[in-house]
PDB file of C-alpha atoms (C1' of nucleotides) in Angstrom:
ATOM      1  CA  MET A   1     -15.100  12.940  -4.046  1.00  0.00           C
ATOM      2  CA  ASN A   2     -16.527  13.672  -0.537  1.00  0.00           C
ATOM      3  CA  SER A   3     -14.490  16.204   0.828  1.00  0.00           C
ATOM      4  CA  THR A   4     -15.416  16.859   4.252  1.00  0.00           C
ATOM      5  CA  ASP A   5     -12.020  17.244   5.676  1.00  0.00           C
ATOM      6  CA  PRO A   6     -12.034  16.411   9.282  1.00  0.00           C
ATOM      7  CA  HIS A   7      -8.166  16.801   9.468  1.00  0.00           C
ATOM      8  CA  ALA A   8      -7.986  20.618   8.661  1.00  0.00           C
ATOM      9  CA  ALA A   9      -8.935  20.918  12.740  1.00  0.00           C
ATOM     10  CA  LEU A  10      -6.987  18.195  13.652  1.00  0.00           C
ATOM     11  CA  PRO A  11      -4.993  19.241  17.013  1.00  0.00           C
ATOM     12  CA  LEU A  12      -1.307  18.177  16.352  1.00  0.00           C
ATOM     13  CA  SER A  13      -1.454  15.229  19.018  1.00  0.00           C
ATOM     14  CA  ARG A  14      -1.867  12.112  17.766  1.00  0.00           C
ATOM     15  CA  LYS A  15      -5.444  11.228  17.864  1.00  0.00           C
ATOM     16  CA  VAL A  16      -5.765   8.270  16.466  1.00  0.00           C
ATOM     17  CA  GLN A  17      -6.314   5.672  18.359  1.00  0.00           C
ATOM     18  CA  ALA A  18      -9.571   4.091  17.374  1.00  0.00           C
ATOM     19  CA  GLY A  19      -9.966   7.380  14.987  1.00  0.00           C
ATOM     20  CA  ASN A  20     -12.529   8.271  13.070  1.00  0.00           C
ATOM     21  CA  LEU A  21     -12.376   5.255  10.491  1.00  0.00           C
ATOM     22  CA  LEU A  22     -15.047   3.823  12.601  1.00  0.00           C
ATOM     23  CA  ALA A  23     -17.260   7.306  10.951  1.00  0.00           C
ATOM     24  CA  ALA A  24     -18.796   5.672   7.686  1.00  0.00           C
ATOM     25  CA  ASP A  25     -17.534   9.002   5.828  1.00  0.00           C
ATOM     26  CA  CYS A  26     -13.633   8.755   6.904  1.00  0.00           C
ATOM     27  CA  PRO A  27     -11.536   9.401   3.920  1.00  0.00           C
ATOM     28  CA  SER A  28      -9.197   6.449   5.501  1.00  0.00           C
ATOM     29  CA  ARG A  29     -11.518   3.604   4.761  1.00  0.00           C
ATOM     30  CA  GLU A  30     -11.073   4.313   0.907  1.00  0.00           C
ATOM     31  CA  VAL A  31      -7.458   3.492   1.415  1.00  0.00           C
ATOM     32  CA  LEU A  32      -8.190   0.793   3.715  1.00  0.00           C
ATOM     33  CA  ARG A  33     -10.103  -0.280   1.639  1.00  0.00           C
ATOM     34  CA  HIS A  34      -7.702  -0.800  -1.431  1.00  0.00           C
ATOM     35  CA  VAL A  35      -4.733  -1.955   0.590  1.00  0.00           C
ATOM     36  CA  THR A  36      -6.263  -4.655   2.269  1.00  0.00           C
ATOM     37  CA  SER A  37      -8.568  -5.605  -1.231  1.00  0.00           C
ATOM     38  CA  ARG A  38      -8.257  -8.803  -2.309  1.00  0.00           C
ATOM     39  CA  TRP A  39      -5.197  -8.274  -4.465  1.00  0.00           C
ATOM     40  CA  GLY A  40      -3.732  -5.519  -2.736  1.00  0.00           C
ATOM     41  CA  VAL A  41      -2.344  -7.094  -0.262  1.00  0.00           C
ATOM     42  CA  LEU A  42      -1.013  -9.898  -2.205  1.00  0.00           C
ATOM     43  CA  ALA A  43       0.609  -7.035  -4.523  1.00  0.00           C
ATOM     44  CA  LEU A  44       1.978  -5.256  -2.117  1.00  0.00           C
ATOM     45  CA  ILE A  45       3.697  -7.906  -0.224  1.00  0.00           C
ATOM     46  CA  VAL A  46       5.210  -9.233  -4.155  1.00  0.00           C
ATOM     47  CA  LEU A  47       6.486  -5.424  -4.591  1.00  0.00           C
ATOM     48  CA  GLU A  48       8.257  -5.529  -1.070  1.00  0.00           C
ATOM     49  CA  THR A  49      10.584  -7.992  -2.147  1.00  0.00           C
ATOM     50  CA  ARG A  50      11.341  -5.730  -5.233  1.00  0.00           C
ATOM     51  CA  THR A  51      10.387  -3.978  -8.449  1.00  0.00           C
ATOM     52  CA  HIS A  52       8.435  -6.453 -10.953  1.00  0.00           C
ATOM     53  CA  ARG A  53       6.781  -5.887 -14.285  1.00  0.00           C
ATOM     54  CA  PHE A  54       3.705  -6.116 -15.000  1.00  0.00           C
ATOM     55  CA  SER A  55       3.205  -9.697 -16.205  1.00  0.00           C
ATOM     56  CA  GLU A  56       6.253 -10.665 -13.330  1.00  0.00           C
ATOM     57  CA  LEU A  57       3.700  -9.653 -10.768  1.00  0.00           C
ATOM     58  CA  ARG A  58       1.039 -11.406 -12.353  1.00  0.00           C
ATOM     59  CA  ARG A  59       2.877 -14.390 -12.545  1.00  0.00           C
ATOM     60  CA  ALA A  60       3.604 -14.026  -8.685  1.00  0.00           C
ATOM     61  CA  ILE A  61       0.461 -13.876  -7.869  1.00  0.00           C
ATOM     62  CA  GLY A  62      -1.621 -17.045  -8.317  1.00  0.00           C
ATOM     63  CA  GLY A  63      -5.375 -16.429  -9.682  1.00  0.00           C
ATOM     64  CA  VAL A  64      -5.327 -12.674 -10.370  1.00  0.00           C
ATOM     65  CA  SER A  65      -6.708 -11.897 -13.581  1.00  0.00           C
ATOM     66  CA  GLU A  66      -5.120  -9.349 -15.740  1.00  0.00           C
ATOM     67  CA  ARG A  67      -7.824  -6.702 -15.552  1.00  0.00           C
ATOM     68  CA  MET A  68      -7.925  -6.772 -11.257  1.00  0.00           C
ATOM     69  CA  LEU A  69      -4.202  -6.705 -11.294  1.00  0.00           C
ATOM     70  CA  ALA A  70      -4.459  -3.644 -13.629  1.00  0.00           C
ATOM     71  CA  GLN A  71      -6.837  -2.107 -11.196  1.00  0.00           C
ATOM     72  CA  THR A  72      -6.076  -3.220  -8.185  1.00  0.00           C
ATOM     73  CA  LEU A  73      -2.331  -1.236  -8.873  1.00  0.00           C
ATOM     74  CA  GLN A  74      -3.971   1.848 -10.019  1.00  0.00           C
ATOM     75  CA  TRP A  75      -5.557   2.153  -7.099  1.00  0.00           C
ATOM     76  CA  LEU A  76      -2.181   1.551  -5.197  1.00  0.00           C
ATOM     77  CA  GLU A  77      -0.710   4.202  -7.722  1.00  0.00           C
ATOM     78  CA  GLY A  78      -3.430   7.179  -7.199  1.00  0.00           C
ATOM     79  CA  ASP A  79      -2.959   6.278  -3.168  1.00  0.00           C
ATOM     80  CA  GLY A  80       0.734   7.001  -3.844  1.00  0.00           C
ATOM     81  CA  LEU A  81       2.157   3.726  -2.800  1.00  0.00           C
ATOM     82  CA  VAL A  82       3.046   2.282  -5.582  1.00  0.00           C
ATOM     83  CA  LEU A  83       5.421   3.959  -8.399  1.00  0.00           C
ATOM     84  CA  ARG A  84       4.908   3.027 -11.955  1.00  0.00           C
ATOM     85  CA  THR A  85       7.395   3.463 -14.448  1.00  0.00           C
ATOM     86  CA  ALA A  86       6.850   3.472 -18.259  1.00  0.00           C
ATOM     87  CA  LEU A  87       9.992   2.862 -20.453  1.00  0.00           C
ATOM     88  CA  GLU A  88       8.790   3.933 -24.238  1.00  0.00           C
ATOM     89  CA  VAL A  89      10.013   1.352 -25.859  1.00  0.00           C
ATOM     90  CA  VAL A  90       8.982  -1.277 -28.496  1.00  0.00           C
ATOM     91  CA  PRO A  91       7.972  -3.816 -26.822  1.00  0.00           C
ATOM     92  CA  PRO A  92       6.146  -1.709 -23.919  1.00  0.00           C
ATOM     93  CA  HIS A  93       8.032  -2.260 -20.873  1.00  0.00           C
ATOM     94  CA  VAL A  94       6.360  -0.798 -17.224  1.00  0.00           C
ATOM     95  CA  GLU A  95       7.651  -1.527 -13.679  1.00  0.00           C
ATOM     96  CA  TYR A  96       5.854  -1.300 -10.668  1.00  0.00           C
ATOM     97  CA  SER A  97       7.919  -0.492  -7.372  1.00  0.00           C
ATOM     98  CA  LEU A  98       7.304   0.840  -4.037  1.00  0.00           C
ATOM     99  CA  THR A  99       6.958   4.660  -3.058  1.00  0.00           C
ATOM    100  CA  PRO A 100       8.763   5.166   0.348  1.00  0.00           C
ATOM    101  CA  LEU A 101       5.001   5.674   1.588  1.00  0.00           C
ATOM    102  CA  GLY A 102       4.114   1.845   0.178  1.00  0.00           C
ATOM    103  CA  ARG A 103       7.024   0.474   1.521  1.00  0.00           C
ATOM    104  CA  GLU A 104       5.627   1.158   4.841  1.00  0.00           C
ATOM    105  CA  ALA A 105       2.469   0.271   4.648  1.00  0.00           C
ATOM    106  CA  ALA A 106       3.845  -2.936   3.107  1.00  0.00           C
ATOM    107  CA  GLU A 107       5.403  -3.728   5.847  1.00  0.00           C
ATOM    108  CA  LYS A 108       2.264  -3.937   8.016  1.00  0.00           C
ATOM    109  CA  VAL A 109       0.366  -6.287   5.406  1.00  0.00           C
ATOM    110  CA  ARG A 110       2.978  -8.292   5.664  1.00  0.00           C
ATOM    111  CA  VAL A 111       3.094  -8.663   9.392  1.00  0.00           C
ATOM    112  CA  LEU A 112      -0.700  -9.582   8.960  1.00  0.00           C
ATOM    113  CA  ALA A 113      -0.323 -12.169   5.906  1.00  0.00           C
ATOM    114  CA  ASP A 114       2.164 -13.507   7.955  1.00  0.00           C
ATOM    115  CA  TRP A 115       0.960 -14.228  11.067  1.00  0.00           C
ATOM    116  CA  ILE A 116      -1.878 -15.609   9.197  1.00  0.00           C
ATOM    117  CA  GLU A 117       0.294 -18.097   7.399  1.00  0.00           C
ATOM    118  CA  ILE A 118       1.968 -18.932  10.397  1.00  0.00           C
ATOM    119  CA  ASN A 119      -0.870 -19.348  12.555  1.00  0.00           C
ATOM    120  CA  LEU A 120      -3.133 -21.404  10.347  1.00  0.00           C
ATOM    121  CA  PRO A 121      -2.804 -24.616  12.399  1.00  0.00           C
ATOM    122  CA  ARG A 122      -3.961 -22.970  15.248  1.00  0.00           C
ATOM    123  CA  ILE A 123      -6.890 -21.408  12.979  1.00  0.00           C
ATOM    124  CA  ARG A 124      -7.477 -24.774  11.870  1.00  0.00           C
ATOM    125  CA  GLN A 125      -7.484 -26.434  15.283  1.00  0.00           C
ATOM    126  CA  ALA A 126      -9.668 -23.624  16.542  1.00  0.00           C
ATOM    127  CA  GLN A 127     -12.536 -24.052  13.972  1.00  0.00           C
ATOM    128  CA  SER A 128     -12.743 -27.981  14.740  1.00  0.00           C
ATOM    129  CA  SER A 129     -12.508 -27.904  18.262  1.00  0.00           C
TER     130      SER A 129
ATOM    131  CA  MET B   1      16.264 -17.598  -6.452  1.00  0.00           C
ATOM    132  CA  ASN B   2      13.937 -17.112  -9.137  1.00  0.00           C
ATOM    133  CA  SER B   3      11.014 -15.601  -7.855  1.00  0.00           C
ATOM    134  CA  THR B   4       8.766 -15.436 -10.782  1.00  0.00           C
ATOM    135  CA  ASP B   5       7.239 -18.768 -10.162  1.00  0.00           C
ATOM    136  CA  PRO B   6       5.989 -19.859  -6.643  1.00  0.00           C
ATOM    137  CA  HIS B   7       4.382 -22.441  -7.891  1.00  0.00           C
ATOM    138  CA  ALA B   8       7.863 -24.234  -8.930  1.00  0.00           C
ATOM    139  CA  ALA B   9       9.112 -26.332  -5.929  1.00  0.00           C
ATOM    140  CA  LEU B  10       9.751 -24.388  -2.419  1.00  0.00           C
ATOM    141  CA  PRO B  11      12.830 -26.097  -1.502  1.00  0.00           C
ATOM    142  CA  LEU B  12      12.908 -24.858   1.679  1.00  0.00           C
ATOM    143  CA  SER B  13      10.629 -26.475   4.146  1.00  0.00           C
ATOM    144  CA  ARG B  14       7.464 -24.358   5.036  1.00  0.00           C
ATOM    145  CA  LYS B  15       9.361 -20.777   4.900  1.00  0.00           C
ATOM    146  CA  VAL B  16       6.576 -18.471   5.407  1.00  0.00           C
ATOM    147  CA  GLN B  17       8.796 -15.094   3.794  1.00  0.00           C
ATOM    148  CA  ALA B  18       6.119 -14.373   0.882  1.00  0.00           C
ATOM    149  CA  GLY B  19       4.823 -17.895   1.739  1.00  0.00           C
ATOM    150  CA  ASN B  20       2.494 -19.950  -0.375  1.00  0.00           C
ATOM    151  CA  LEU B  21      -0.285 -17.483   0.301  1.00  0.00           C
ATOM    152  CA  LEU B  22       1.097 -16.382  -3.445  1.00  0.00           C
ATOM    153  CA  ALA B  23      -0.430 -19.514  -4.790  1.00  0.00           C
ATOM    154  CA  ALA B  24      -4.116 -19.419  -5.877  1.00  0.00           C
ATOM    155  CA  ASP B  25      -5.156 -22.234  -3.815  1.00  0.00           C
ATOM    156  CA  CYS B  26      -3.928 -21.589  -0.556  1.00  0.00           C
ATOM    157  CA  PRO B  27      -5.888 -22.155   2.676  1.00  0.00           C
ATOM    158  CA  SER B  28      -4.882 -19.397   4.453  1.00  0.00           C
ATOM    159  CA  ARG B  29      -6.094 -16.866   1.757  1.00  0.00           C
ATOM    160  CA  GLU B  30      -9.655 -17.449   2.908  1.00  0.00           C
ATOM    161  CA  VAL B  31      -8.966 -16.080   6.243  1.00  0.00           C
ATOM    162  CA  LEU B  32      -7.135 -13.231   5.112  1.00  0.00           C
ATOM    163  CA  ARG B  33      -9.994 -12.347   3.057  1.00  0.00           C
ATOM    164  CA  HIS B  34     -11.801 -12.592   6.633  1.00  0.00           C
ATOM    165  CA  VAL B  35      -9.878 -10.825   7.884  1.00  0.00           C
ATOM    166  CA  THR B  36      -9.313  -8.064   5.777  1.00  0.00           C
ATOM    167  CA  SER B  37     -12.999  -7.770   4.623  1.00  0.00           C
ATOM    168  CA  ARG B  38     -14.457  -4.376   4.506  1.00  0.00           C
ATOM    169  CA  TRP B  39     -16.016  -4.782   8.509  1.00  0.00           C
ATOM    170  CA  GLY B  40     -13.673  -7.428   9.491  1.00  0.00           C
ATOM    171  CA  VAL B  41     -11.015  -5.067   9.821  1.00  0.00           C
ATOM    172  CA  LEU B  42     -13.141  -2.588  11.743  1.00  0.00           C
ATOM    173  CA  ALA B  43     -14.815  -5.301  13.759  1.00  0.00           C
ATOM    174  CA  LEU B  44     -11.802  -6.546  14.714  1.00  0.00           C
ATOM    175  CA  ILE B  45     -10.157  -2.957  15.814  1.00  0.00           C
ATOM    176  CA  VAL B  46     -13.459  -2.473  18.079  1.00  0.00           C
ATOM    177  CA  LEU B  47     -13.746  -5.736  19.408  1.00  0.00           C
ATOM    178  CA  GLU B  48      -9.851  -5.587  20.641  1.00  0.00           C
ATOM    179  CA  THR B  49     -11.140  -2.548  22.864  1.00  0.00           C
ATOM    180  CA  ARG B  50     -13.688  -4.698  24.556  1.00  0.00           C
ATOM    181  CA  THR B  51     -16.335  -7.125  25.053  1.00  0.00           C
ATOM    182  CA  HIS B  52     -19.649  -5.810  22.742  1.00  0.00           C
ATOM    183  CA  ARG B  53     -22.882  -6.865  21.847  1.00  0.00           C
ATOM    184  CA  PHE B  54     -24.221  -7.288  18.582  1.00  0.00           C
ATOM    185  CA  SER B  55     -26.062  -4.039  18.461  1.00  0.00           C
ATOM    186  CA  GLU B  56     -23.441  -1.981  20.318  1.00  0.00           C
ATOM    187  CA  LEU B  57     -20.934  -2.898  17.481  1.00  0.00           C
ATOM    188  CA  ARG B  58     -23.247  -2.372  15.146  1.00  0.00           C
ATOM    189  CA  ARG B  59     -23.728   1.411  16.108  1.00  0.00           C
ATOM    190  CA  ALA B  60     -19.708   1.568  16.790  1.00  0.00           C
ATOM    191  CA  ILE B  61     -19.090   0.664  12.993  1.00  0.00           C
ATOM    192  CA  GLY B  62     -20.567   3.232  11.181  1.00  0.00           C
ATOM    193  CA  GLY B  63     -22.187   2.170   7.796  1.00  0.00           C
ATOM    194  CA  VAL B  64     -22.263  -1.710   8.504  1.00  0.00           C
ATOM    195  CA  SER B  65     -25.700  -3.361   7.909  1.00  0.00           C
ATOM    196  CA  GLU B  66     -27.107  -5.579  10.239  1.00  0.00           C
ATOM    197  CA  ARG B  67     -26.890  -8.524   7.708  1.00  0.00           C
ATOM    198  CA  MET B  68     -23.383  -7.742   6.606  1.00  0.00           C
ATOM    199  CA  LEU B  69     -21.845  -7.457  10.424  1.00  0.00           C
ATOM    200  CA  ALA B  70     -24.242 -11.034  11.186  1.00  0.00           C
ATOM    201  CA  GLN B  71     -22.078 -12.412   8.138  1.00  0.00           C
ATOM    202  CA  THR B  72     -18.481 -10.972   9.285  1.00  0.00           C
ATOM    203  CA  LEU B  73     -18.744 -12.279  12.954  1.00  0.00           C
ATOM    204  CA  GLN B  74     -19.786 -15.525  11.723  1.00  0.00           C
ATOM    205  CA  TRP B  75     -16.422 -16.060   9.258  1.00  0.00           C
ATOM    206  CA  LEU B  76     -14.593 -14.379  12.110  1.00  0.00           C
ATOM    207  CA  GLU B  77     -16.179 -17.045  14.648  1.00  0.00           C
ATOM    208  CA  GLY B  78     -15.384 -19.555  12.045  1.00  0.00           C
ATOM    209  CA  ASP B  79     -11.821 -18.945  11.983  1.00  0.00           C
ATOM    210  CA  GLY B  80     -11.496 -19.084  15.402  1.00  0.00           C
ATOM    211  CA  LEU B  81     -10.949 -15.204  15.916  1.00  0.00           C
ATOM    212  CA  VAL B  82     -14.187 -14.087  17.421  1.00  0.00           C
ATOM    213  CA  LEU B  83     -16.128 -15.887  20.504  1.00  0.00           C
ATOM    214  CA  ARG B  84     -19.914 -15.547  20.676  1.00  0.00           C
ATOM    215  CA  THR B  85     -21.752 -16.121  23.600  1.00  0.00           C
ATOM    216  CA  ALA B  86     -25.445 -16.271  23.766  1.00  0.00           C
ATOM    217  CA  LEU B  87     -27.258 -15.930  26.691  1.00  0.00           C
ATOM    218  CA  GLU B  88     -30.375 -17.495  26.785  1.00  0.00           C
ATOM    219  CA  VAL B  89     -32.318 -14.999  28.201  1.00  0.00           C
ATOM    220  CA  VAL B  90     -35.641 -12.912  27.079  1.00  0.00           C
ATOM    221  CA  PRO B  91     -34.786 -10.491  24.843  1.00  0.00           C
ATOM    222  CA  PRO B  92     -31.761 -12.217  23.744  1.00  0.00           C
ATOM    223  CA  HIS B  93     -28.315 -10.911  25.087  1.00  0.00           C
ATOM    224  CA  VAL B  94     -25.084 -12.238  22.528  1.00  0.00           C
ATOM    225  CA  GLU B  95     -21.585 -11.091  23.478  1.00  0.00           C
ATOM    226  CA  TYR B  96     -18.768 -10.924  21.119  1.00  0.00           C
ATOM    227  CA  SER B  97     -15.254 -10.775  22.294  1.00  0.00           C
ATOM    228  CA  LEU B  98     -11.874 -11.751  20.838  1.00  0.00           C
ATOM    229  CA  THR B  99     -10.507 -14.967  21.164  1.00  0.00           C
ATOM    230  CA  PRO B 100      -6.359 -15.163  22.321  1.00  0.00           C
ATOM    231  CA  LEU B 101      -6.041 -15.624  18.452  1.00  0.00           C
ATOM    232  CA  GLY B 102      -8.366 -13.030  18.040  1.00  0.00           C
ATOM    233  CA  ARG B 103      -6.316 -10.423  19.887  1.00  0.00           C
ATOM    234  CA  GLU B 104      -2.955 -11.226  18.088  1.00  0.00           C
ATOM    235  CA  ALA B 105      -4.760 -10.645  14.741  1.00  0.00           C
ATOM    236  CA  ALA B 106      -6.340  -7.649  15.734  1.00  0.00           C
ATOM    237  CA  GLU B 107      -3.084  -6.067  16.984  1.00  0.00           C
ATOM    238  CA  LYS B 108      -1.855  -6.562  13.108  1.00  0.00           C
ATOM    239  CA  VAL B 109      -4.997  -5.165  11.686  1.00  0.00           C
ATOM    240  CA  ARG B 110      -4.666  -2.220  13.965  1.00  0.00           C
ATOM    241  CA  VAL B 111      -1.405  -1.217  13.490  1.00  0.00           C
ATOM    242  CA  LEU B 112      -2.360  -1.623   9.527  1.00  0.00           C
ATOM    243  CA  ALA B 113      -5.544   1.163  10.349  1.00  0.00           C
ATOM    244  CA  ASP B 114      -3.629   3.205  12.551  1.00  0.00           C
ATOM    245  CA  TRP B 115      -0.779   3.910  10.150  1.00  0.00           C
ATOM    246  CA  ILE B 116      -3.340   5.010   7.210  1.00  0.00           C
ATOM    247  CA  GLU B 117      -5.013   7.016   9.147  1.00  0.00           C
ATOM    248  CA  ILE B 118      -1.814   8.413  10.303  1.00  0.00           C
ATOM    249  CA  ASN B 119      -0.130   8.951   7.561  1.00  0.00           C
ATOM    250  CA  LEU B 120      -3.571  10.066   5.670  1.00  0.00           C
ATOM    251  CA  PRO B 121      -2.203  13.381   4.939  1.00  0.00           C
ATOM    252  CA  ARG B 122       1.160  11.995   3.556  1.00  0.00           C
ATOM    253  CA  ILE B 123      -1.265  10.039   1.170  1.00  0.00           C
ATOM    254  CA  ARG B 124      -2.910  12.779   0.123  1.00  0.00           C
ATOM    255  CA  GLN B 125       0.024  14.768  -0.994  1.00  0.00           C
ATOM    256  CA  ALA B 126       1.190  12.097  -3.125  1.00  0.00           C
ATOM    257  CA  GLN B 127      -1.811  11.688  -4.568  1.00  0.00           C
ATOM    258  CA  SER B 128      -1.867  15.524  -5.601  1.00  0.00           C
ATOM    259  CA  SER B 129       2.109  15.752  -6.557  1.00  0.00           C
TER     260      SER B 129
ATOM    261  C1'  DC C   1     -32.444  -8.186  20.734  1.00  0.00           C
ATOM    262  C1'  DG C   2     -30.438 -10.783  17.729  1.00  0.00           C
ATOM    263  C1'  DG C   3     -30.716 -13.292  14.492  1.00  0.00           C
ATOM    264  C1'  DC C   4     -31.806 -15.804   9.467  1.00  0.00           C
ATOM    265  C1'  DA C   5     -34.245 -16.003   4.708  1.00  0.00           C
ATOM    266  C1'  DT C   6     -35.494 -13.920   0.690  1.00  0.00           C
ATOM    267  C1'  DC C   7     -35.430 -10.571  -2.632  1.00  0.00           C
ATOM    268  C1'  DC C   8     -32.958  -7.298  -5.875  1.00  0.00           C
ATOM    269  C1'  DA C   9     -29.507  -4.034  -7.217  1.00  0.00           C
ATOM    270  C1'  DC C  10     -24.859  -3.050  -8.332  1.00  0.00           C
ATOM    271  C1'  DA C  11     -20.436  -4.072  -7.738  1.00  0.00           C
ATOM    272  C1'  DA C  12     -16.585  -6.866  -8.566  1.00  0.00           C
ATOM    273  C1'  DC C  13     -14.890 -10.353 -10.929  1.00  0.00           C
ATOM    274  C1'  DG C  14     -12.871 -13.336 -14.938  1.00  0.00           C
ATOM    275  C1'  DA C  15     -12.570 -14.746 -19.498  1.00  0.00           C
ATOM    276  C1'  DT C  16     -11.854 -12.976 -23.801  1.00  0.00           C
ATOM    277  C1'  DA C  17     -10.859 -10.021 -27.647  1.00  0.00           C
ATOM    278  C1'  DC C  18      -8.635  -6.292 -29.063  1.00  0.00           C
ATOM    279  C1'  DT C  19      -5.143  -2.229 -29.231  1.00  0.00           C
ATOM    280  C1'  DG C  20      -0.956   0.584 -29.128  1.00  0.00           C
TER     281       DG C  20
ATOM    282  C1'  DC D   1       4.193  -6.347 -23.085  1.00  0.00           C
ATOM    283  C1'  DA D   2       1.059  -4.023 -21.213  1.00  0.00           C
ATOM    284  C1'  DG D   3      -2.920  -2.960 -21.114  1.00  0.00           C
ATOM    285  C1'  DT D   4      -8.414  -1.509 -22.922  1.00  0.00           C
ATOM    286  C1'  DA D   5     -13.014  -2.819 -23.733  1.00  0.00           C
ATOM    287  C1'  DT D   6     -16.946  -5.925 -23.452  1.00  0.00           C
ATOM    288  C1'  DC D   7     -19.692  -9.440 -21.665  1.00  0.00           C
ATOM    289  C1'  DG D   8     -21.497 -12.640 -19.053  1.00  0.00           C
ATOM    290  C1'  DT D   9     -21.224 -14.183 -14.013  1.00  0.00           C
ATOM    291  C1'  DT D  10     -20.310 -14.310  -9.492  1.00  0.00           C
ATOM    292  C1'  DG D  11     -20.347 -12.044  -5.450  1.00  0.00           C
ATOM    293  C1'  DT D  12     -21.152  -8.315  -2.162  1.00  0.00           C
ATOM    294  C1'  DG D  13     -24.766  -5.541   0.454  1.00  0.00           C
ATOM    295  C1'  DG D  14     -29.074  -2.887   1.864  1.00  0.00           C
ATOM    296  C1'  DA D  15     -33.837  -3.795   2.856  1.00  0.00           C
ATOM    297  C1'  DT D  16     -37.597  -6.033   4.531  1.00  0.00           C
ATOM    298  C1'  DG D  17     -40.252  -9.211   7.094  1.00  0.00           C
ATOM    299  C1'  DC D  18     -40.261 -12.899  10.455  1.00  0.00           C
ATOM    300  C1'  DC D  19     -39.253 -15.825  14.356  1.00  0.00           C
ATOM    301  C1'  DG D  20     -37.525 -17.320  18.716  1.00  0.00           C
TER     302       DG D  20
END
DNA sequence: CGGCATCCACAACGATACTG
DNA sequence: CAGTATCGTTGTGGATGCCG
């Protein structure tokens, strides 16, 4: 959409520390929203374990609606993180897996999610104190 | 190990690997949503650098409204990740900083955000191919 | 200055029905 | 099976005004 490309003039050196993500028009924000979306996080975590079919994925992620899962997977596919493989058979058979890029992202997401699960007791204690 | 149904009797005690986060009623999900929320991610990243005042934080995060920033900070404060320190003076002076818990979370979040920023070129290339 | 209360627009979401 | 279409509901988010 908005392609004011700030990367064109970016020096080769790593200039990312607290990068332009803080700018409202930073294009990374869109990807970030997909990855950290309610179902995006969980889809990445599940797909990191192995390839899943659509309904398999849906069963694995408690509470997700068919509609939202489809939309989320389309976002992640559009970002090149998820690979959709449709077998032209009857009945349809579609498999979702992570791309190499997706595996890297999923790992970071899982680390965060694991941290929360592990530290939930500490969080709860902090809440009550 | 059949992973199609995470609700069916977890044999292992509190194994976090792909833990019960996949269950719709997992309490970790709420914290996860706060941390990965649109402004939560950015607030944590900014606060990781140093303590900020409210309006300072607002200026640092491009595009956030007063209302949403306040709400986000309340969520994170409620989760014990953010410390709110109000000085009873006129005009009011409120500082936001990370708790030790918050610093751990912020680090994981930043790693993810940095990865996205660094790899945005690869993501864009994946999109067009 | 740092909120909170209210209102309102719209996007996200879930349930259901339907299609290839 | 794997979606899309549609609908009604809930939630998110911005704008404004008020108050300590």
